[in-house]
XYZ file of N, CA and C in Angstrom:
477
model
N -21.286 -0.055 4.402
C -20.242 -0.930 3.888
C -19.313 -1.282 5.040
N -18.865 -2.509 5.007
C -17.929 -3.024 6.006
C -16.649 -3.432 5.320
N -15.529 -2.906 5.784
C -14.240 -3.327 5.267
C -13.417 -3.842 6.447
N -12.925 -5.054 6.215
C -12.157 -5.748 7.262
C -10.819 -6.130 6.685
N -9.780 -5.963 7.472
C -8.430 -6.413 7.103
C -8.027 -7.470 8.122
N -7.780 -8.672 7.641
C -7.338 -9.751 8.523
C -5.841 -9.914 8.305
N -5.104 -9.869 9.409
C -3.651 -9.919 9.336
C -3.132 -10.970 10.290
N -2.002 -11.560 9.917
C -1.353 -12.536 10.780
C -0.297 -11.814 11.606
N -0.374 -11.963 12.909
C 0.618 -11.378 13.799
C 0.189 -10.054 14.395
N 0.917 -9.650 15.401
C 0.625 -8.416 16.146
C 1.480 -7.286 15.597
N 0.940 -6.085 15.648
C 1.668 -4.902 15.238
C 2.329 -4.271 16.474
N 3.637 -4.105 16.441
C 4.346 -3.581 17.591
C 4.845 -2.157 17.378
N 5.104 -1.783 16.146
C 5.712 -0.482 15.839
C 4.713 0.638 16.060
N 5.070 1.540 16.967
C 4.169 2.650 17.333
C 3.855 3.552 16.142
N 4.871 3.869 15.345
C 4.666 4.775 14.226
C 3.703 4.191 13.191
N 3.730 2.892 12.994
C 2.775 2.262 12.071
C 1.377 2.260 12.648
N 1.285 1.997 13.954
C -0.025 2.039 14.602
C -0.653 3.415 14.485
N 0.174 4.453 14.651
C -0.334 5.822 14.561
C -0.865 6.130 13.148
N -0.124 5.726 12.138
C -0.560 5.948 10.774
C -1.846 5.206 10.442
N -1.938 3.961 10.864
C -3.132 3.155 10.616
C -4.320 3.751 11.364
N -4.109 4.186 12.601
C -5.187 4.810 13.375
C -5.704 6.049 12.680
N -4.815 6.848 12.132
C -5.224 8.068 11.417
C -6.088 7.730 10.197
N -5.646 6.790 9.389
C -6.421 6.436 8.185
C -7.730 5.735 8.576
N -7.705 4.929 9.617
C -8.944 4.278 10.071
C -9.960 5.323 10.513
N -9.484 6.373 11.182
C -10.373 7.462 11.603
C -10.974 8.143 10.369
N -10.163 8.404 9.367
C -10.654 9.037 8.133
C -11.643 8.130 7.413
N -11.379 6.819 7.422
C -12.264 5.861 6.764
C -13.637 5.754 7.432
N -13.716 6.110 8.703
C -14.985 5.982 9.430
C -16.095 6.827 8.803
N -15.745 7.809 7.989
C -16.751 8.609 7.288
C -17.394 7.834 6.145
N -16.719 6.790 5.692
C -17.166 6.072 4.501
C -17.619 4.648 4.771
N -17.092 4.022 5.809
C -17.365 2.610 6.026
C -17.078 2.220 7.495
N -17.511 1.037 7.834
C -17.074 0.427 9.104
C -15.776 -0.272 8.766
N -14.700 0.135 9.408
C -13.369 -0.393 9.100
C -12.803 -1.054 10.341
N -12.296 -2.263 10.154
C -11.647 -2.929 11.302
C -10.471 -3.763 10.823
N -9.513 -3.896 11.720
C -8.375 -4.783 11.491
C -8.460 -5.888 12.519
N -8.381 -7.129 12.040
C -8.433 -8.282 12.923
C -7.079 -8.992 12.846
N -6.456 -9.128 13.984
C -5.183 -9.832 14.049
C -5.436 -11.273 14.475
N -4.822 -12.194 13.741
C -4.829 -13.591 14.191
C -3.405 -13.964 14.557
N -3.259 -14.891 15.468
C -1.927 -15.254 15.954
C -1.100 -15.875 14.842
N 0.179 -15.496 14.819
C 1.088 -16.186 13.911
C 1.578 -17.453 14.584
N 1.990 -18.388 13.773
C 2.484 -19.657 14.272
C 3.976 -19.519 14.513
N 4.400 -19.778 15.724
C 5.820 -19.708 16.036
C 6.552 -20.821 15.303
N 7.628 -20.441 14.614
C 8.377 -21.439 13.848
C 9.854 -21.057 13.867
N 10.693 -22.070 13.874
C 12.137 -21.795 13.823
C 12.509 -21.129 12.480
N 13.686 -20.530 12.465
C 14.143 -19.796 11.259
C 14.229 -20.722 10.039
N 14.759 -21.902 10.212
C 14.936 -22.817 9.075
C 13.894 -23.928 9.150
N 13.026 -23.944 8.147
C 11.973 -24.961 8.091
C 12.066 -25.711 6.784
N 11.641 -26.971 6.819
C 11.515 -27.733 5.578
C 10.288 -27.203 4.831
N 10.158 -27.579 3.581
C 8.998 -27.162 2.787
C 7.728 -27.671 3.438
N 7.733 -28.891 3.915
C 6.552 -29.477 4.582
C 6.207 -28.683 5.855
N 7.216 -28.305 6.622
C 6.976 -27.528 7.845
C 6.418 -26.145 7.503
N 6.928 -25.538 6.417
C 6.408 -24.228 5.997
C 4.951 -24.345 5.614
N 4.617 -25.390 4.896
C 3.221 -25.591 4.494
C 2.326 -25.778 5.723
N 2.824 -26.482 6.722
C 2.043 -26.707 7.935
C 1.790 -25.397 8.676
N 2.797 -24.516 8.724
C 2.628 -23.200 9.363
C 1.536 -22.426 8.606
N 1.600 -22.459 7.285
C 0.598 -21.724 6.488
C -0.803 -22.293 6.694
N -0.892 -23.623 6.828
C -2.195 -24.256 7.050
C -2.788 -23.797 8.398
N -1.984 -23.807 9.447
C -2.470 -23.387 10.774
C -2.895 -21.922 10.747
N -2.035 -21.057 10.211
C -2.388 -19.639 10.121
C -3.595 -19.445 9.208
N -3.650 -20.203 8.113
C -4.775 -20.099 7.185
C -6.095 -20.471 7.827
N -6.081 -21.505 8.656
C -7.305 -21.885 9.356
C -7.783 -20.783 10.293
N -6.845 -20.107 10.928
C -7.194 -18.977 11.794
C -7.805 -17.835 10.976
N -7.262 -17.602 9.812
C -7.790 -16.553 8.914
C -9.206 -16.924 8.485
N -9.383 -18.135 8.010
C -10.686 -18.568 7.469
C -11.798 -18.517 8.515
N -11.457 -18.690 9.773
C -12.474 -18.598 10.835
C -13.033 -17.175 10.949
N -12.314 -16.195 10.429
C -12.735 -14.786 10.536
C -13.478 -14.302 9.293
N -13.647 -15.174 8.292
C -14.285 -14.796 7.044
C -15.654 -15.443 6.951
N -16.674 -14.634 6.673
C -18.040 -15.132 6.480
C -18.274 -15.439 5.002
N -19.274 -16.256 4.725
C -19.553 -16.671 3.345
C -19.816 -15.522 2.408
N -20.522 -14.491 2.876
C -20.937 -13.414 1.970
C -19.866 -12.396 1.665
N -18.731 -12.477 2.312
C -17.684 -11.494 2.139
C -16.922 -11.677 0.824
N -16.624 -10.549 0.186
C -15.758 -10.551 -0.972
C -14.330 -10.448 -0.444
N -13.457 -11.375 -0.830
C -12.129 -11.469 -0.234
C -11.019 -11.172 -1.234
N -10.187 -10.193 -0.866
C -8.951 -9.907 -1.576
C -7.817 -10.499 -0.737
N -6.924 -11.243 -1.356
C -5.722 -11.696 -0.662
C -4.545 -10.956 -1.268
N -3.714 -10.356 -0.415
C -2.517 -9.703 -0.882
C -1.476 -10.765 -1.192
N -0.981 -10.739 -2.419
C -0.025 -11.735 -2.862
C 0.912 -11.108 -3.898
N 2.188 -11.375 -3.796
C 3.153 -10.818 -4.725
C 2.754 -11.159 -6.177
N 2.224 -12.345 -6.401
C 1.854 -12.774 -7.758
C 0.427 -12.351 -8.125
N -0.220 -11.561 -7.266
C -1.563 -11.088 -7.562
C -1.571 -10.042 -8.641
N -2.758 -9.574 -8.978
C -2.919 -8.574 -10.033
C -2.554 -7.187 -9.477
N -1.656 -6.498 -10.194
C -1.327 -5.131 -9.821
C -2.391 -4.212 -10.388
N -2.735 -3.176 -9.637
C -3.733 -2.189 -10.052
C -3.174 -0.801 -9.780
N -3.648 0.155 -10.548
C -3.374 1.537 -10.193
C -4.349 1.919 -9.081
N -4.093 3.039 -8.439
C -5.022 3.507 -7.398
C -6.403 3.735 -7.996
N -6.461 4.278 -9.217
C -7.746 4.534 -9.865
C -8.479 3.229 -10.165
N -7.755 2.222 -10.645
C -8.384 0.922 -10.927
C -8.914 0.276 -9.642
N -8.149 0.418 -8.580
C -8.567 -0.139 -7.286
C -9.835 0.567 -6.818
N -9.861 1.906 -6.941
C -11.032 2.683 -6.544
C -12.265 2.251 -7.353
N -12.090 2.084 -8.645
C -13.201 1.677 -9.504
C -13.699 0.282 -9.114
N -12.774 -0.608 -8.838
C -13.147 -1.969 -8.442
C -13.943 -1.981 -7.149
N -13.498 -1.243 -6.148
C -14.222 -1.186 -4.883
C -15.590 -0.546 -5.087
N -15.652 0.493 -5.892
C -16.925 1.152 -6.165
C -17.900 0.195 -6.857
N -17.431 -0.549 -7.846
C -18.296 -1.504 -8.548
C -18.815 -2.582 -7.609
N -17.971 -3.050 -6.716
C -18.419 -4.065 -5.751
C -19.591 -3.547 -4.938
N -19.488 -2.322 -4.478
C -20.563 -1.769 -3.648
C -21.810 -1.481 -4.465
N -21.625 -1.000 -5.685
C -22.778 -0.712 -6.563
C -23.581 -1.982 -6.846
N -22.865 -3.086 -6.995
C -23.531 -4.344 -7.306
C -23.866 -5.184 -6.068
N -23.933 -4.525 -4.919
C -24.478 -5.163 -3.742
C -23.540 -5.839 -2.757
N -22.251 -5.694 -2.979
C -21.283 -6.272 -2.022
C -21.013 -5.239 -0.938
N -21.466 -5.549 0.273
C -21.274 -4.573 1.350
C -20.208 -5.033 2.363
N -19.714 -6.238 2.200
C -18.697 -6.776 3.100
C -17.460 -7.157 2.309
N -16.398 -6.378 2.467
C -15.160 -6.614 1.743
C -14.052 -6.889 2.743
N -13.315 -7.956 2.496
C -12.250 -8.379 3.401
C -10.921 -8.457 2.647
N -9.886 -7.951 3.269
C -8.538 -8.070 2.756
C -7.754 -8.963 3.700
N -6.891 -9.819 3.141
C -6.085 -10.733 3.934
C -4.614 -10.451 3.656
N -3.880 -10.222 4.757
C -2.421 -10.131 4.695
C -1.896 -11.311 5.498
N -1.275 -12.245 4.807
C -0.793 -13.462 5.458
C 0.444 -13.224 6.287
N 0.968 -14.298 6.801
C 2.192 -14.245 7.593
C 3.415 -14.183 6.719
N 4.560 -14.294 7.324
C 5.838 -14.143 6.595
C 6.045 -15.222 5.521
N 5.344 -16.334 5.639
C 5.474 -17.399 4.656
C 4.382 -17.348 3.578
N 3.450 -16.407 3.731
C 2.338 -16.324 2.794
C 1.084 -16.917 3.385
N 0.154 -17.308 2.512
C -1.099 -17.885 2.979
C -1.261 -19.298 2.425
N -2.123 -20.037 3.065
C -2.368 -21.427 2.672
C -3.148 -21.505 1.366
N -3.108 -22.679 0.781
C -3.869 -22.953 -0.443
C -5.352 -22.729 -0.207
N -5.861 -23.113 0.964
C -7.280 -22.924 1.254
C -7.670 -21.450 1.298
N -6.801 -20.603 1.815
C -7.069 -19.175 1.835
C -7.089 -18.632 0.421
N -6.127 -19.064 -0.408
C -6.092 -18.629 -1.795
C -7.335 -19.079 -2.541
N -7.807 -20.273 -2.246
C -9.015 -20.781 -2.898
C -10.256 -19.987 -2.471
N -10.257 -19.481 -1.264
C -11.387 -18.682 -0.771
C -11.392 -17.279 -1.364
N -10.248 -16.815 -1.806
C -10.135 -15.452 -2.329
C -10.983 -15.268 -3.577
N -11.614 -14.120 -3.673
C -12.284 -13.733 -4.889
C -11.320 -13.053 -5.851
N -10.266 -12.467 -5.275
C -9.297 -11.742 -6.056
C -7.971 -11.698 -5.317
N -6.888 -11.693 -6.101
C -5.558 -11.517 -5.523
C -5.071 -10.134 -5.933
N -4.491 -9.438 -4.993
C -4.028 -8.083 -5.272
C -2.554 -7.968 -4.898
N -1.796 -7.305 -5.748
C -0.383 -7.102 -5.506
C -0.077 -5.610 -5.468
N 0.799 -5.221 -4.592
C 1.281 -3.846 -4.521
C 2.677 -3.764 -5.134
N 2.963 -4.685 -6.041
C 4.258 -4.701 -6.722
C 5.038 -5.928 -6.310
N 6.162 -6.084 -6.941
C 6.956 -7.272 -6.700
C 7.967 -7.123 -5.578
N 7.984 -5.932 -4.954
C 8.837 -5.771 -3.791
C 8.337 -6.645 -2.644
N 9.242 -7.109 -1.836
C 8.856 -7.759 -0.585
C 8.888 -6.666 0.476
N 7.724 -6.453 1.097
C 7.615 -5.444 2.127
C 7.250 -6.097 3.452
N 7.652 -5.486 4.573
C 7.245 -6.054 5.853
C 5.704 -6.070 5.965
N 5.184 -7.149 6.501
C 3.732 -7.297 6.601
C 3.120 -6.182 7.449
N 3.869 -5.714 8.449
C 3.362 -4.646 9.291
C 3.216 -3.349 8.473
N 4.173 -3.069 7.604
C 4.104 -1.893 6.744
C 2.960 -2.024 5.737
N 2.704 -3.221 5.270
C 1.617 -3.422 4.288
C 0.269 -3.060 4.901
N 0.113 -3.228 6.205
C -1.131 -2.814 6.842
C -1.383 -1.318 6.631
N -0.336 -0.527 6.834
C -0.460 0.913 6.657
C -0.697 1.246 5.188
N 0.070 0.653 4.287
C -0.056 0.933 2.853
C -1.464 0.550 2.386
N -1.942 -0.602 2.769
C -3.279 -1.030 2.356
C -4.351 -0.094 2.908
N -4.249 0.270 4.176
C -5.243 1.144 4.796
C -5.270 2.492 4.075
N -4.088 3.029 3.731
C -4.044 4.290 3.014
C -4.657 4.139 1.630
N -4.400 3.043 0.946
C -4.939 2.863 -0.411
C -6.464 2.672 -0.390
N -6.976 2.058 0.642
C -8.448 1.966 0.788
C -9.019 3.370 0.957
N -8.395 4.148 1.823
C -8.837 5.541 2.009
C -8.719 6.320 0.709
N -7.611 6.170 0.030
C -7.384 6.875 -1.254
C -8.479 6.515 -2.247
N -8.890 5.249 -2.274
C -9.926 4.844 -3.230
C -11.236 5.561 -2.949
N -11.586 5.727 -1.685
C -12.791 6.476 -1.366
C -12.660 7.936 -1.823
N -11.481 8.501 -1.595
C -11.260 9.892 -1.983
C -11.316 10.049 -3.513
N -10.786 9.109 -4.249
C -10.864 9.139 -5.702
C -12.332 9.085 -6.134
N -13.088 8.188 -5.505
C -14.480 7.965 -5.899
C -15.375 9.175 -5.613
N -14.984 10.025 -4.661
C -15.796 11.237 -4.403
C -15.230 12.456 -5.133
N -14.151 12.244 -5.877
C -13.569 13.350 -6.633
C -12.723 14.295 -5.814
N -12.220 13.832 -4.699
C -11.403 14.676 -3.826
C -10.033 14.938 -4.450
N -9.454 16.101 -4.180
C -8.092 16.370 -4.658
C -7.017 15.620 -3.860
N -7.388 14.887 -2.821
C -6.408 14.132 -2.025
C -5.492 13.291 -2.922
N -6.050 12.700 -3.956
C -5.310 11.766 -4.791
C -4.193 12.441 -5.615
N -4.279 13.698 -5.830
C -3.312 14.391 -6.736
C -1.923 14.473 -6.144
């Protein structure tokens, strides 16, 4: 199984890198795990709606270049479907049981993702209605992917 996380922008915070590295190491027992960073589009603080859409289009095109046709794609979105950890674990397990071996998660930039990225998504996932830093979401998502594997093997990690 291959799990890929595509993210917009570079991760600078050392403590987040350390946490992600630890979970990625743990995940290596279960899958090929990788994080792919695409460049964010530099934009001034105040943008018109049209300018915001253009930033999302440029970043979205960079994201889409990293996704292959056969991949099952989850896009993280505040308006996406919320799941419990158990539901998420069951969903990932079902995907693999039914032959999906390439799963991709997308974390967009600060403005979100383009319409084309949303259209490519097989599913939208939300970690709640809080707005969290995108860099922190990398760690949270990586931990939840690891947690889902632990749930699926019956490990006490989840308790």
